[in-house]
Amino acid sequence: MLQRFQNISFLDIALWALAAIIITVVIWGTIATIIDNPYNPQFWAETIVFGISQGSLYALIAIGYTLVYGVLFMINFAHGEFFMTGIITATIFLAQPMKETGFLDNYPIISLLAIAAVSILVSMAIALLTERVAYRPLRKAPRLVPLITAIGASFFWQYFFRGLYGSEVKPFPPFEILKGKFTIAGVPILKTHAVVIVSAVIMLIGLYLFVMKTKVGKSIRAVAENKDVAALMGINVDRAITITFAMGSAMAGIAGVLYALVFRQTHFFMGFIPGIKAFTAAVLGGIGSVPGAALGGFLLGMFESIGPALFLEGLGIPAPHQLKDVIAFTMLVLVLILRPQGILGERLAEEKA
Amino acid sequence: MAMLEVNDIHTYYGNIHALQGVSLEVEEGEIVTLIGANGAGKTTTLRTISKLLTPRQGNILFEGEDIAQYAPHEMVFKGVAMVPEGRGVFARLTVAENLDMGAFSRDDTKGIKQDLERVFTLFPRLKERRSQVAGTLSGGEQQMLATGRALMAHPRLMLMDEPSMGLAPILVEDTFKTIKAINEEGTTILLVEQNATMAFSVADRGYVLQTGEIVLDDTAENLKANEMVQKAYLGIE
Ligand SMILES: Nc1ncnc2c1ncn2[C@@H]1O[C@H](COP(=O)(O)OP(=O)(O)OP(=O)(O)O)[C@@H](O)[C@H]1O
Ligand SMILES: [Mg+2]
């Protein structure tokens, strides 16, 4: 009995106290908001749809962090840049000229598919180039080295693309067919959000099936567990890692298109915040786990969206919506205190080091 | 021409000179055992043969061909499979998925199916557990899986690194019976063991490795009778 208590440090107690305070504030705020009842059900429904839509983007990007971490135990900080490079290129070379010539409005589906294809291909090309040139030579180096290199790669691509395309915001043209909303069970849903959510869910399921069911997917999981033994099976480890980067960056390329549909602009710096948020989502869900990244993404999007109104409004905090980032990172702190391996993660991270 | 010829290889870990001129031969159809104390370099020898390590000096011929040009994953295509030290099953993959990975180098669906049948006949336990995650198998079952997985590559030469390690005596006996059976079905085996008694009971010939050097090389019969071997590896005073 005493033994047990001796293993608990002051730091643990302080962290648990912090967790307890956060939970108390959240419950207190929620109750206060419910009593106050400042919003109608319609508002909540719309907020939830927005949260799911935002969460789909985080989930798609988070997959890339989790896949790469799974095979290399490395946090690929340049992943947010893979997301940016694809869509910014597709915006400049496809979306904007297509809008000007009228092609985009005449053939919206073809245009959208073409934009998606270019965005995916560019994101993939940048990711594979980065892996080959910056990460592969460092595969046997101590873990801190590729981490720093990834941060360097992130800056490199940001400023490379700023130099290439300029630093101003590039508007992404609106699609006429995606204007307006439709109503499901009394809840109005923007068509754009519907497209974002449905595409993301299809991609996530497709990726999950690929990783779980196909021979290549299984070989990636084998490489994630033990590279030497995987090689003994005849698996080309370098190729498996390349495929992993390709899949993660393809998801980021699609996320870029969906982001542009919602926010209607692209920018050389656009990868930074979504990248950090998606990384948070991956840690939240349990880094290394594909379902974890998806779950983490959706949860983060939801909490960011409903959190300010639900937790903070009732406490009388002014302009709570500006605090959505605080909510996202508070949520991360809470999960890391209560469940360090993340929601669906396994307690393996330390052994593997 | 021997199936496998290892000629005077020197393998290093950084500055550590782990293999200091190891030479050995394995003829087609044989079981050859390599015994030695902890740290003698047995695992290093097998890892060098499977190309996970590259020797600084010396060469290795498999079926007459120098393997220096091949990457580790290409050795399986050449016909060499390994049951690694500590089994190395993919803990988060199911038994069936582990066996799938064993056949990764092949695309002859029919042959793969036949080998799967063969593995399930050899190890009925694996068939019962095929959808179970490998990390939850017992040590004995993991050994069966590691062996079955290597068989799924349909190798001509199988390298086995201490298959009896950590198993209960009754399972050790089963393991060696299986090794004999696999060999009788036509697979050549290079067997690393610390359990010299059992190794000599199945092997045709053996090598004794001491701190990175081969110190003895003879038939299993003669090694069993050798005074030095009896003292150091068979526990006979
Ligand atoms: N990754 C490594 N880095 C440095 N030295 C190593 C490494 N692996 C093995 N060695 C050293 O090389 C020598 C041979 O090791 P090896 O694993 O081949 O021995 P072994 O005969 O298989 O022993 P055991 O019976 O304990 O498995 C040992 O001295 C060991 O300390
Ligand atoms: Mg060993």
XYZ file of C-alpha atoms and ligand atoms in Angstrom:
622
model
C 0.000 0.000 0.000
C 2.689 2.430 1.067
C 4.792 1.360 -1.913
C 2.083 2.504 -4.200
C 1.996 5.981 -2.760
C 5.759 6.327 -2.809
C 5.699 6.098 -6.575
C 3.509 9.173 -6.858
C 5.480 12.374 -7.228
C 4.514 15.970 -6.519
C 4.432 16.558 -10.244
C 1.774 13.886 -10.690
C -0.311 15.466 -7.952
C 0.051 18.908 -9.509
C -0.954 17.557 -12.925
C -3.967 15.734 -11.555
C -4.994 18.878 -9.719
C -4.705 20.774 -13.001
C -6.815 18.141 -14.746
C -9.408 18.335 -11.968
C -9.534 22.133 -12.269
C -9.984 21.952 -16.055
C -12.762 19.382 -15.740
C -14.483 21.410 -13.025
C -14.388 24.577 -15.129
C -15.767 22.689 -18.144
C -18.623 21.128 -16.173
C -19.377 24.363 -14.364
C -19.362 26.342 -17.619
C -21.559 23.781 -19.344
C -24.149 23.838 -16.552
C -24.132 27.637 -16.477
C -24.595 27.775 -20.244
C -27.457 25.283 -20.129
C -29.204 27.305 -17.421
C -28.599 30.569 -19.284
C -29.659 28.984 -22.559
C -28.403 31.842 -24.781
C -28.727 29.993 -28.100
C -31.471 28.168 -29.955
C -31.194 24.520 -31.116
C -30.545 25.673 -34.680
C -27.347 27.387 -33.543
C -26.114 24.252 -31.827
C -26.909 22.104 -34.847
C -24.998 24.422 -37.171
C -22.103 24.632 -34.750
C -21.889 20.847 -34.609
C -21.926 20.530 -38.418
C -19.189 23.140 -38.642
C -17.218 21.221 -36.023
C -17.503 17.947 -37.933
C -16.450 19.682 -41.138
C -13.437 21.254 -39.455
C -12.712 17.925 -37.765
C -12.651 16.142 -41.138
C -9.836 18.418 -42.268
C -7.872 17.793 -39.085
C -8.474 14.061 -39.424
C -7.207 13.934 -43.016
C -4.060 15.855 -42.134
C -3.542 13.962 -38.873
C -3.354 10.675 -40.795
C -0.073 11.830 -42.327
C 1.517 12.513 -38.931
C 0.350 9.207 -37.536
C 1.429 7.075 -40.523
C 4.929 8.538 -40.618
C 5.282 8.310 -36.858
C 4.134 4.700 -37.105
C 6.948 3.655 -39.445
C 9.763 6.035 -38.467
C 8.968 7.203 -34.894
C 9.519 10.666 -36.186
C 7.275 13.707 -36.002
C 7.198 15.075 -39.510
C 6.803 18.770 -38.802
C 6.915 19.532 -42.529
C 3.597 17.731 -43.054
C 1.584 20.967 -42.790
C 3.686 22.242 -45.703
C 2.823 19.200 -47.833
C -0.804 20.246 -47.308
C -0.061 23.829 -48.390
C 2.104 23.140 -51.461
C -0.504 21.068 -53.296
C -3.505 23.331 -53.045
C -1.619 26.604 -53.481
C -0.206 25.278 -56.761
C -3.590 23.965 -57.919
C -5.182 27.311 -57.062
C -2.719 29.340 -59.122
C -2.356 27.039 -62.110
C -5.852 25.550 -62.308
C -8.608 27.032 -60.169
C -7.977 30.704 -60.946
C -7.454 30.335 -64.740
C -10.401 27.930 -64.946
C -12.602 30.483 -63.215
C -11.483 33.254 -65.597
C -12.176 31.208 -68.719
C -15.560 30.076 -67.389
C -14.535 26.419 -67.529
C -14.910 26.063 -63.780
C -18.569 27.106 -63.820
C -19.400 25.116 -66.945
C -17.714 21.892 -65.842
C -17.538 22.144 -62.058
C -17.114 18.424 -61.366
C -14.294 17.991 -63.885
C -12.655 21.149 -62.574
C -12.851 19.973 -58.992
C -11.404 16.565 -59.862
C -8.590 18.181 -61.829
C -7.807 20.528 -58.951
C -7.806 17.591 -56.548
C -5.520 15.563 -58.821
C -2.976 18.368 -59.111
C -3.116 19.137 -55.403
C -2.534 15.477 -54.521
C 0.296 15.067 -57.025
C 2.144 18.185 -55.917
C 1.757 17.364 -52.214
C 3.028 13.853 -52.915
C 5.951 15.023 -55.008
C 7.067 17.449 -52.311
C 6.672 14.787 -49.613
C 8.638 12.146 -51.519
C 11.369 14.627 -52.365
C 11.633 15.673 -48.707
C 11.756 12.049 -47.562
C 14.391 11.087 -50.070
C 16.654 14.099 -49.675
C 16.211 15.203 -46.068
C 14.953 12.237 -44.018
C 16.299 9.024 -45.539
C 19.987 9.843 -45.029
C 19.222 10.421 -41.331
C 17.342 7.219 -40.689
C 20.010 5.828 -38.374
C 20.718 9.153 -36.650
C 19.502 9.901 -33.082
C 15.829 10.810 -32.999
C 16.374 14.489 -32.350
C 18.237 14.924 -35.663
C 15.365 14.102 -38.071
C 13.036 16.117 -35.851
C 15.132 19.258 -36.240
C 15.528 18.490 -39.948
C 11.743 18.294 -40.310
C 11.363 21.715 -38.739
C 14.002 22.967 -41.169
C 12.168 21.353 -44.108
C 8.972 23.046 -42.969
C 10.597 26.483 -43.114
C 12.320 25.623 -46.356
C 9.075 24.809 -48.177
C 7.206 27.776 -46.697
C 9.767 30.247 -47.933
C 10.441 28.387 -51.139
C 6.760 28.673 -52.070
C 6.611 32.240 -50.861
C 9.475 32.999 -53.196
C 7.806 31.065 -55.984
C 4.265 32.437 -55.761
C 4.584 35.591 -53.634
C 3.350 36.258 -50.149
C -0.116 37.628 -50.875
C -3.337 35.690 -50.271
C -4.504 33.748 -53.323
C -8.309 33.657 -53.512
C -9.798 30.283 -54.346
C -12.829 30.805 -56.615
C -16.232 29.745 -55.311
C -18.128 26.912 -57.003
C -21.674 27.915 -58.019
C -22.992 24.370 -57.496
C -21.732 24.374 -53.913
C -23.539 27.573 -52.965
C -26.443 27.351 -50.583
C -27.518 24.677 -48.186
C -29.939 21.827 -47.825
C -31.781 20.577 -44.817
C -31.550 17.179 -43.179
C -33.935 16.520 -40.269
C -34.475 20.220 -39.820
C -30.745 20.999 -39.693
C -29.521 23.276 -42.466
C -26.171 22.077 -43.839
C -23.997 24.128 -46.162
C -23.353 22.131 -49.321
C -19.643 22.837 -48.949
C -19.607 21.268 -45.513
C -21.465 18.232 -46.803
C -18.860 17.770 -49.555
C -16.028 18.167 -47.052
C -17.466 15.671 -44.573
C -18.482 13.039 -47.137
C -15.166 13.201 -49.025
C -13.154 13.023 -45.825
C -15.103 10.053 -44.470
C -14.732 8.164 -47.761
C -10.988 8.851 -47.873
C -10.513 7.835 -44.245
C -12.392 4.570 -44.691
C -10.540 3.870 -47.930
C -7.195 4.468 -46.282
C -8.109 2.306 -43.297
C -9.117 -0.574 -45.573
C -5.927 -0.145 -47.581
C -3.753 -0.346 -44.469
C -5.661 -3.244 -42.923
C -6.552 -5.419 -45.887
C -4.101 -5.080 -48.747
C -0.740 -6.794 -48.974
C 1.036 -3.441 -49.220
C -0.906 -2.103 -46.230
C 0.067 -5.128 -44.161
C 3.686 -4.731 -45.193
C 3.591 -1.138 -43.938
C 2.304 -2.347 -40.582
C 5.046 -4.977 -40.524
C 7.687 -2.310 -41.223
C 6.184 -0.196 -38.429
C 6.759 -3.050 -35.993
C 10.197 -4.278 -36.977
C 12.181 -3.133 -39.996
C 14.809 -5.878 -39.875
C 12.277 -8.686 -39.652
C 10.175 -7.021 -42.354
C 13.231 -7.071 -44.632
C 13.707 -10.768 -43.828
C 10.195 -11.315 -45.207
C 11.252 -9.813 -48.523
C 9.658 -6.425 -47.852
C 11.575 -3.521 -49.350
C 11.610 -1.263 -46.304
C 12.572 1.893 -48.218
C 9.713 1.326 -50.635
C 7.239 0.771 -47.785
C 8.346 4.034 -46.174
C 8.003 5.853 -49.504
C 4.458 4.504 -49.877
C 3.669 5.648 -46.353
C 4.759 9.195 -47.162
C 2.831 9.055 -50.432
C -0.404 8.043 -48.696
C -0.073 10.607 -45.923
C 0.664 13.428 -48.354
C -2.158 12.363 -50.698
C -4.535 12.779 -47.749
C -2.982 16.191 -47.084
C -3.440 17.123 -50.757
C -7.139 16.313 -50.535
C -7.434 18.146 -47.236
C -5.977 21.167 -49.046
C -8.766 21.117 -51.635
C -11.442 20.782 -48.953
C -9.846 23.593 -46.951
C -9.911 25.825 -50.023
C -13.588 25.032 -50.639
C -14.458 26.123 -47.102
C -12.135 29.099 -46.619
C -11.801 30.183 -50.281
C -8.195 31.235 -50.041
C -4.686 29.856 -50.033
C -1.451 31.298 -48.745
C 2.156 30.177 -48.232
C 1.624 30.195 -44.461
C -1.686 28.285 -44.527
C -0.111 24.953 -43.511
C 1.155 26.101 -40.146
C -1.959 26.267 -37.936
C -3.818 23.304 -39.519
C -0.555 21.353 -39.267
C -0.174 22.039 -35.553
C -3.856 21.308 -34.949
C -3.715 18.061 -36.883
C -0.598 17.044 -34.979
C -2.524 17.778 -31.776
C -5.364 15.621 -33.105
C -2.956 12.768 -33.858
C -1.509 12.888 -30.333
C -5.012 13.169 -28.893
C -6.157 10.030 -30.698
C -2.917 8.165 -29.998
C -0.074 8.815 -32.417
C 0.675 5.805 -34.598
C -2.984 4.743 -34.694
C -4.956 5.404 -37.892
C -8.423 5.250 -36.273
C -6.945 7.347 -33.447
C -5.938 10.119 -35.844
C -9.430 10.164 -37.366
C -11.128 10.173 -33.970
C -8.728 12.805 -32.636
C -9.405 15.010 -35.651
C -13.159 14.856 -35.329
C -13.064 15.367 -31.549
C -10.754 18.359 -31.870
C -12.930 19.949 -34.558
C -16.048 19.408 -32.455
C -14.575 20.736 -29.226
C -13.145 23.787 -30.950
C -16.475 24.495 -32.535
C -18.905 23.929 -29.678
C -16.441 24.518 -26.830
C -16.436 28.303 -26.715
C -20.227 28.538 -26.587
C -20.764 25.514 -24.366
C -17.921 25.778 -21.825
C -17.074 29.465 -21.764
C -20.224 31.456 -22.588
C -21.905 30.513 -19.291
C -18.857 31.657 -17.313
C -19.369 35.173 -18.635
C -16.086 35.203 -20.559
C -16.208 37.918 -23.226
C -15.700 36.924 -26.879
C -15.273 33.223 -26.128
C -15.003 32.322 -29.808
C -11.541 33.809 -29.973
C -10.480 31.222 -27.426
C -11.032 28.144 -29.585
C -7.286 27.516 -29.869
C -7.010 27.649 -26.099
C -9.686 24.970 -25.926
C -7.848 22.790 -28.446
C -4.583 22.870 -26.550
C -6.231 22.589 -23.129
C -7.872 19.443 -24.407
C -4.457 18.142 -25.433
C -3.025 18.871 -21.978
C -5.949 17.105 -20.352
C -5.571 13.980 -22.463
C -1.810 13.900 -21.963
C -2.284 14.032 -18.193
C -5.034 11.446 -17.977
C -4.014 9.158 -20.850
C -0.498 9.904 -22.119
C -0.667 7.366 -24.937
C -3.737 9.110 -26.390
C -7.299 7.856 -26.632
C -6.687 4.823 -28.872
C -2.910 4.633 -28.502
C -0.940 1.763 -27.053
C 1.647 2.156 -24.322
C 4.499 1.305 -26.622
C 6.083 4.625 -27.465
C 8.755 4.534 -24.770
C 9.852 0.937 -25.309
C 10.406 1.662 -28.945
C 12.802 4.540 -28.341
C 29.642 -27.074 -54.703
C 28.091 -26.402 -51.345
C 24.733 -24.624 -51.218
C 26.104 -22.033 -48.815
C 29.755 -21.079 -48.588
C 30.866 -18.534 -46.025
C 34.476 -17.593 -46.654
C 36.495 -15.886 -43.938
C 34.019 -13.128 -43.074
C 34.789 -10.249 -40.741
C 31.756 -8.344 -39.478
C 31.930 -5.267 -37.267
C 29.535 -3.244 -35.128
C 31.270 0.124 -35.308
C 34.680 -0.706 -33.871
C 33.608 -4.018 -32.361
C 35.154 -6.821 -34.367
C 32.336 -9.352 -33.862
C 33.248 -11.956 -36.509
C 36.966 -12.508 -36.926
C 37.179 -14.691 -39.983
C 34.266 -17.121 -39.938
C 34.158 -19.813 -42.625
C 31.541 -22.507 -42.947
C 29.733 -24.587 -45.520
C 26.273 -26.051 -45.756
C 25.521 -28.774 -48.317
C 22.107 -29.097 -49.866
C 19.814 -31.270 -47.734
C 21.877 -30.983 -44.559
C 21.128 -29.755 -41.081
C 24.219 -27.921 -39.905
C 24.387 -26.522 -36.417
C 26.407 -23.592 -35.153
C 26.920 -23.603 -31.416
C 28.690 -21.206 -29.105
C 28.401 -19.321 -25.834
C 26.559 -16.041 -25.367
C 28.166 -13.304 -27.398
C 30.206 -15.706 -29.546
C 28.773 -14.207 -32.735
C 26.133 -16.754 -33.772
C 23.392 -14.211 -34.420
C 25.881 -11.942 -36.145
C 26.809 -14.808 -38.482
C 23.163 -15.425 -39.440
C 22.467 -11.721 -39.868
C 25.465 -11.443 -42.155
C 24.263 -14.376 -44.262
C 20.821 -12.752 -44.592
C 22.448 -9.419 -45.519
C 21.120 -7.458 -42.534
C 24.815 -6.895 -41.867
C 27.567 -6.512 -44.442
C 30.991 -8.045 -43.788
C 34.019 -5.811 -44.172
C 36.043 -8.677 -45.459
C 35.380 -12.118 -46.907
C 32.505 -13.285 -49.061
C 29.403 -15.426 -48.986
C 28.271 -17.610 -51.866
C 24.729 -18.950 -52.046
C 24.277 -21.575 -54.731
C 27.553 -20.418 -56.191
C 26.596 -16.756 -56.430
C 28.202 -13.976 -54.383
C 25.424 -12.327 -52.346
C 27.280 -9.027 -51.854
C 25.138 -7.369 -54.544
C 21.812 -8.137 -52.832
C 19.763 -6.083 -50.381
C 18.344 -7.954 -47.374
C 14.838 -8.135 -48.832
C 16.225 -9.711 -51.999
C 17.684 -12.689 -50.129
C 14.207 -14.146 -49.675
C 13.728 -14.152 -53.433
C 17.027 -16.039 -53.673
C 15.597 -18.742 -51.385
C 16.956 -17.865 -47.937
C 14.514 -17.391 -45.042
C 15.252 -16.767 -41.397
C 13.605 -17.517 -38.080
C 15.133 -14.637 -36.118
C 16.425 -14.633 -32.556
C 13.575 -13.990 -30.121
C 11.108 -15.018 -32.863
C 10.350 -11.513 -34.108
C 6.680 -12.117 -34.779
C 4.732 -8.992 -35.743
C 2.901 -8.597 -32.452
C 0.101 -6.382 -33.744
C -0.596 -8.447 -36.838
C -2.774 -11.541 -36.643
C -1.373 -15.039 -37.066
C -2.795 -15.162 -40.600
C -1.284 -11.769 -41.458
C 2.114 -12.867 -40.123
C 1.963 -15.915 -42.383
C 0.939 -13.650 -45.284
C 4.037 -11.578 -44.689
C 6.128 -14.741 -44.806
C 4.891 -15.226 -48.356
C 5.430 -11.563 -49.269
C 8.050 -12.406 -51.885
C 5.751 -14.763 -53.796
C 2.823 -14.382 -56.134
C 2.067 -18.026 -57.000
C -1.313 -18.138 -55.288
C -1.571 -21.889 -55.598
C 1.847 -22.587 -54.120
C 1.167 -20.172 -51.250
C -2.050 -22.010 -50.477
C -0.262 -25.355 -50.448
C 2.385 -24.025 -48.095
C -0.283 -22.604 -45.808
C -1.861 -26.063 -45.641
C 1.536 -27.516 -44.864
C 2.134 -25.006 -42.060
C -1.293 -25.710 -40.584
C -0.622 -29.469 -40.735
C 2.710 -28.977 -39.016
C 1.221 -26.594 -36.431
C -2.536 -27.199 -36.017
C -2.455 -24.693 -33.150
C -1.759 -21.877 -35.601
C -4.863 -22.760 -37.565
C -7.010 -22.458 -34.438
C -5.417 -19.108 -33.616
C -5.181 -17.667 -37.082
C -7.264 -14.559 -36.422
C -5.625 -13.890 -33.064
C -3.115 -11.064 -32.731
C 0.381 -12.579 -32.560
C 1.410 -10.543 -29.508
C -1.062 -12.511 -27.399
C 0.327 -15.939 -28.340
C 2.350 -17.988 -25.834
C 6.109 -18.291 -26.339
C 5.748 -21.758 -27.836
C 3.041 -20.603 -30.214
C 5.158 -17.628 -31.264
C 7.988 -20.014 -32.090
C 5.589 -22.059 -34.228
C 4.478 -18.876 -35.944
C 8.026 -17.682 -36.628
C 8.884 -21.081 -38.086
C 5.668 -21.280 -40.094
C 6.207 -17.762 -41.386
C 9.679 -18.668 -42.658
C 8.240 -21.776 -44.333
C 5.715 -19.577 -46.154
C 8.606 -18.193 -48.205
C 9.209 -21.767 -49.402
C 12.931 -21.356 -48.783
C 15.677 -23.679 -49.952
C 17.816 -22.633 -47.002
C 16.345 -21.827 -43.615
C 18.407 -19.997 -40.979
C 17.138 -20.625 -37.441
C 18.417 -18.605 -34.478
C 17.938 -20.419 -31.166
C 14.454 -21.773 -31.815
C 14.427 -23.575 -28.462
C 15.224 -20.491 -26.401
C 12.892 -20.005 -23.453
C 10.713 -23.024 -24.169
C 9.602 -25.703 -21.682
C 11.505 -29.023 -22.124
C 8.571 -30.789 -23.728
C 8.202 -28.007 -26.306
C 11.933 -28.083 -26.969
C 11.599 -31.695 -28.035
C 8.667 -30.848 -30.307
C 10.656 -28.025 -31.834
C 13.531 -30.290 -32.798
C 11.148 -32.923 -34.162
C 9.653 -30.219 -36.353
C 13.091 -29.107 -37.524
C 13.877 -32.687 -38.509
C 10.542 -32.995 -40.323
C 11.055 -29.755 -42.248
C 14.509 -30.936 -43.277
C 13.178 -34.310 -44.401
C 10.704 -32.509 -46.647
C 13.677 -30.992 -48.473
C 14.657 -27.748 -46.755
C 18.310 -27.244 -45.881
C 18.816 -25.834 -42.397
C 21.520 -23.838 -40.648
C 20.651 -24.046 -36.973
C 22.093 -21.798 -34.273
C 21.682 -23.258 -30.808
C 22.858 -23.093 -27.236
C 21.145 -26.392 -26.491
C 23.985 -28.422 -27.982
C 22.607 -31.803 -26.904
C 19.419 -31.339 -28.879
C 21.194 -29.653 -31.770
C 23.577 -32.600 -32.197
C 20.655 -35.030 -32.063
C 19.220 -33.605 -35.312
C 22.265 -32.162 -37.091
C 24.513 -33.840 -39.612
C 27.474 -31.592 -38.920
C 28.364 -28.760 -36.600
C 30.614 -25.791 -36.035
C 31.715 -24.365 -32.710
C 32.068 -20.597 -32.561
C 34.135 -18.860 -29.899
C 34.479 -15.062 -29.696
C 34.016 -14.589 -33.387
C 36.082 -17.513 -34.603
C 35.292 -21.088 -35.614
C 37.303 -23.332 -33.304
C 35.875 -26.737 -34.236
C 34.204 -28.211 -37.262
C 33.166 -31.850 -37.487
C 30.267 -34.282 -37.807
C 27.668 -34.104 -35.061
C 28.763 -37.565 -33.863
C 32.386 -36.532 -33.435
C 31.524 -33.213 -31.813
C 29.368 -35.002 -29.285
C 32.372 -37.152 -28.368
C 34.813 -34.235 -28.267
C 36.138 -33.559 -24.793
C 36.212 -29.789 -25.127
C 32.657 -29.720 -26.450
C 31.467 -32.011 -23.671
C 32.950 -29.714 -21.055
C 31.920 -26.398 -22.482
C 28.570 -27.103 -24.152
C 27.188 -30.441 -23.004
C 27.755 -29.987 -19.288
C 29.763 -33.226 -19.021
C 32.767 -33.028 -16.708
N 24.007 -4.060 -32.283
C 25.217 -4.323 -31.723
N 26.060 -3.320 -31.453
C 27.279 -3.568 -30.900
N 27.711 -4.785 -30.585
C 26.913 -5.823 -30.830
C 25.625 -5.653 -31.411
N 25.041 -6.865 -31.550
C 25.947 -7.745 -31.063
N 27.060 -7.132 -30.647
C 28.251 -7.770 -30.073
O 28.741 -8.716 -31.022
C 29.124 -9.925 -30.378
C 28.374 -11.105 -30.979
O 26.988 -10.973 -30.684
P 25.915 -12.005 -31.181
O 24.573 -11.408 -30.911
O 26.210 -12.386 -32.557
O 26.162 -13.207 -30.209
P 25.379 -14.583 -30.078
O 26.392 -15.656 -30.263
O 24.206 -14.609 -30.949
O 24.968 -14.553 -28.553
P 23.620 -15.089 -27.829
O 23.794 -16.537 -27.619
O 23.620 -14.347 -26.528
O 22.466 -14.746 -28.705
C 28.855 -9.716 -28.902
O 30.067 -9.382 -28.263
C 27.904 -8.569 -28.848
O 28.092 -7.816 -27.679
Mg 22.212 -14.671 -30.616
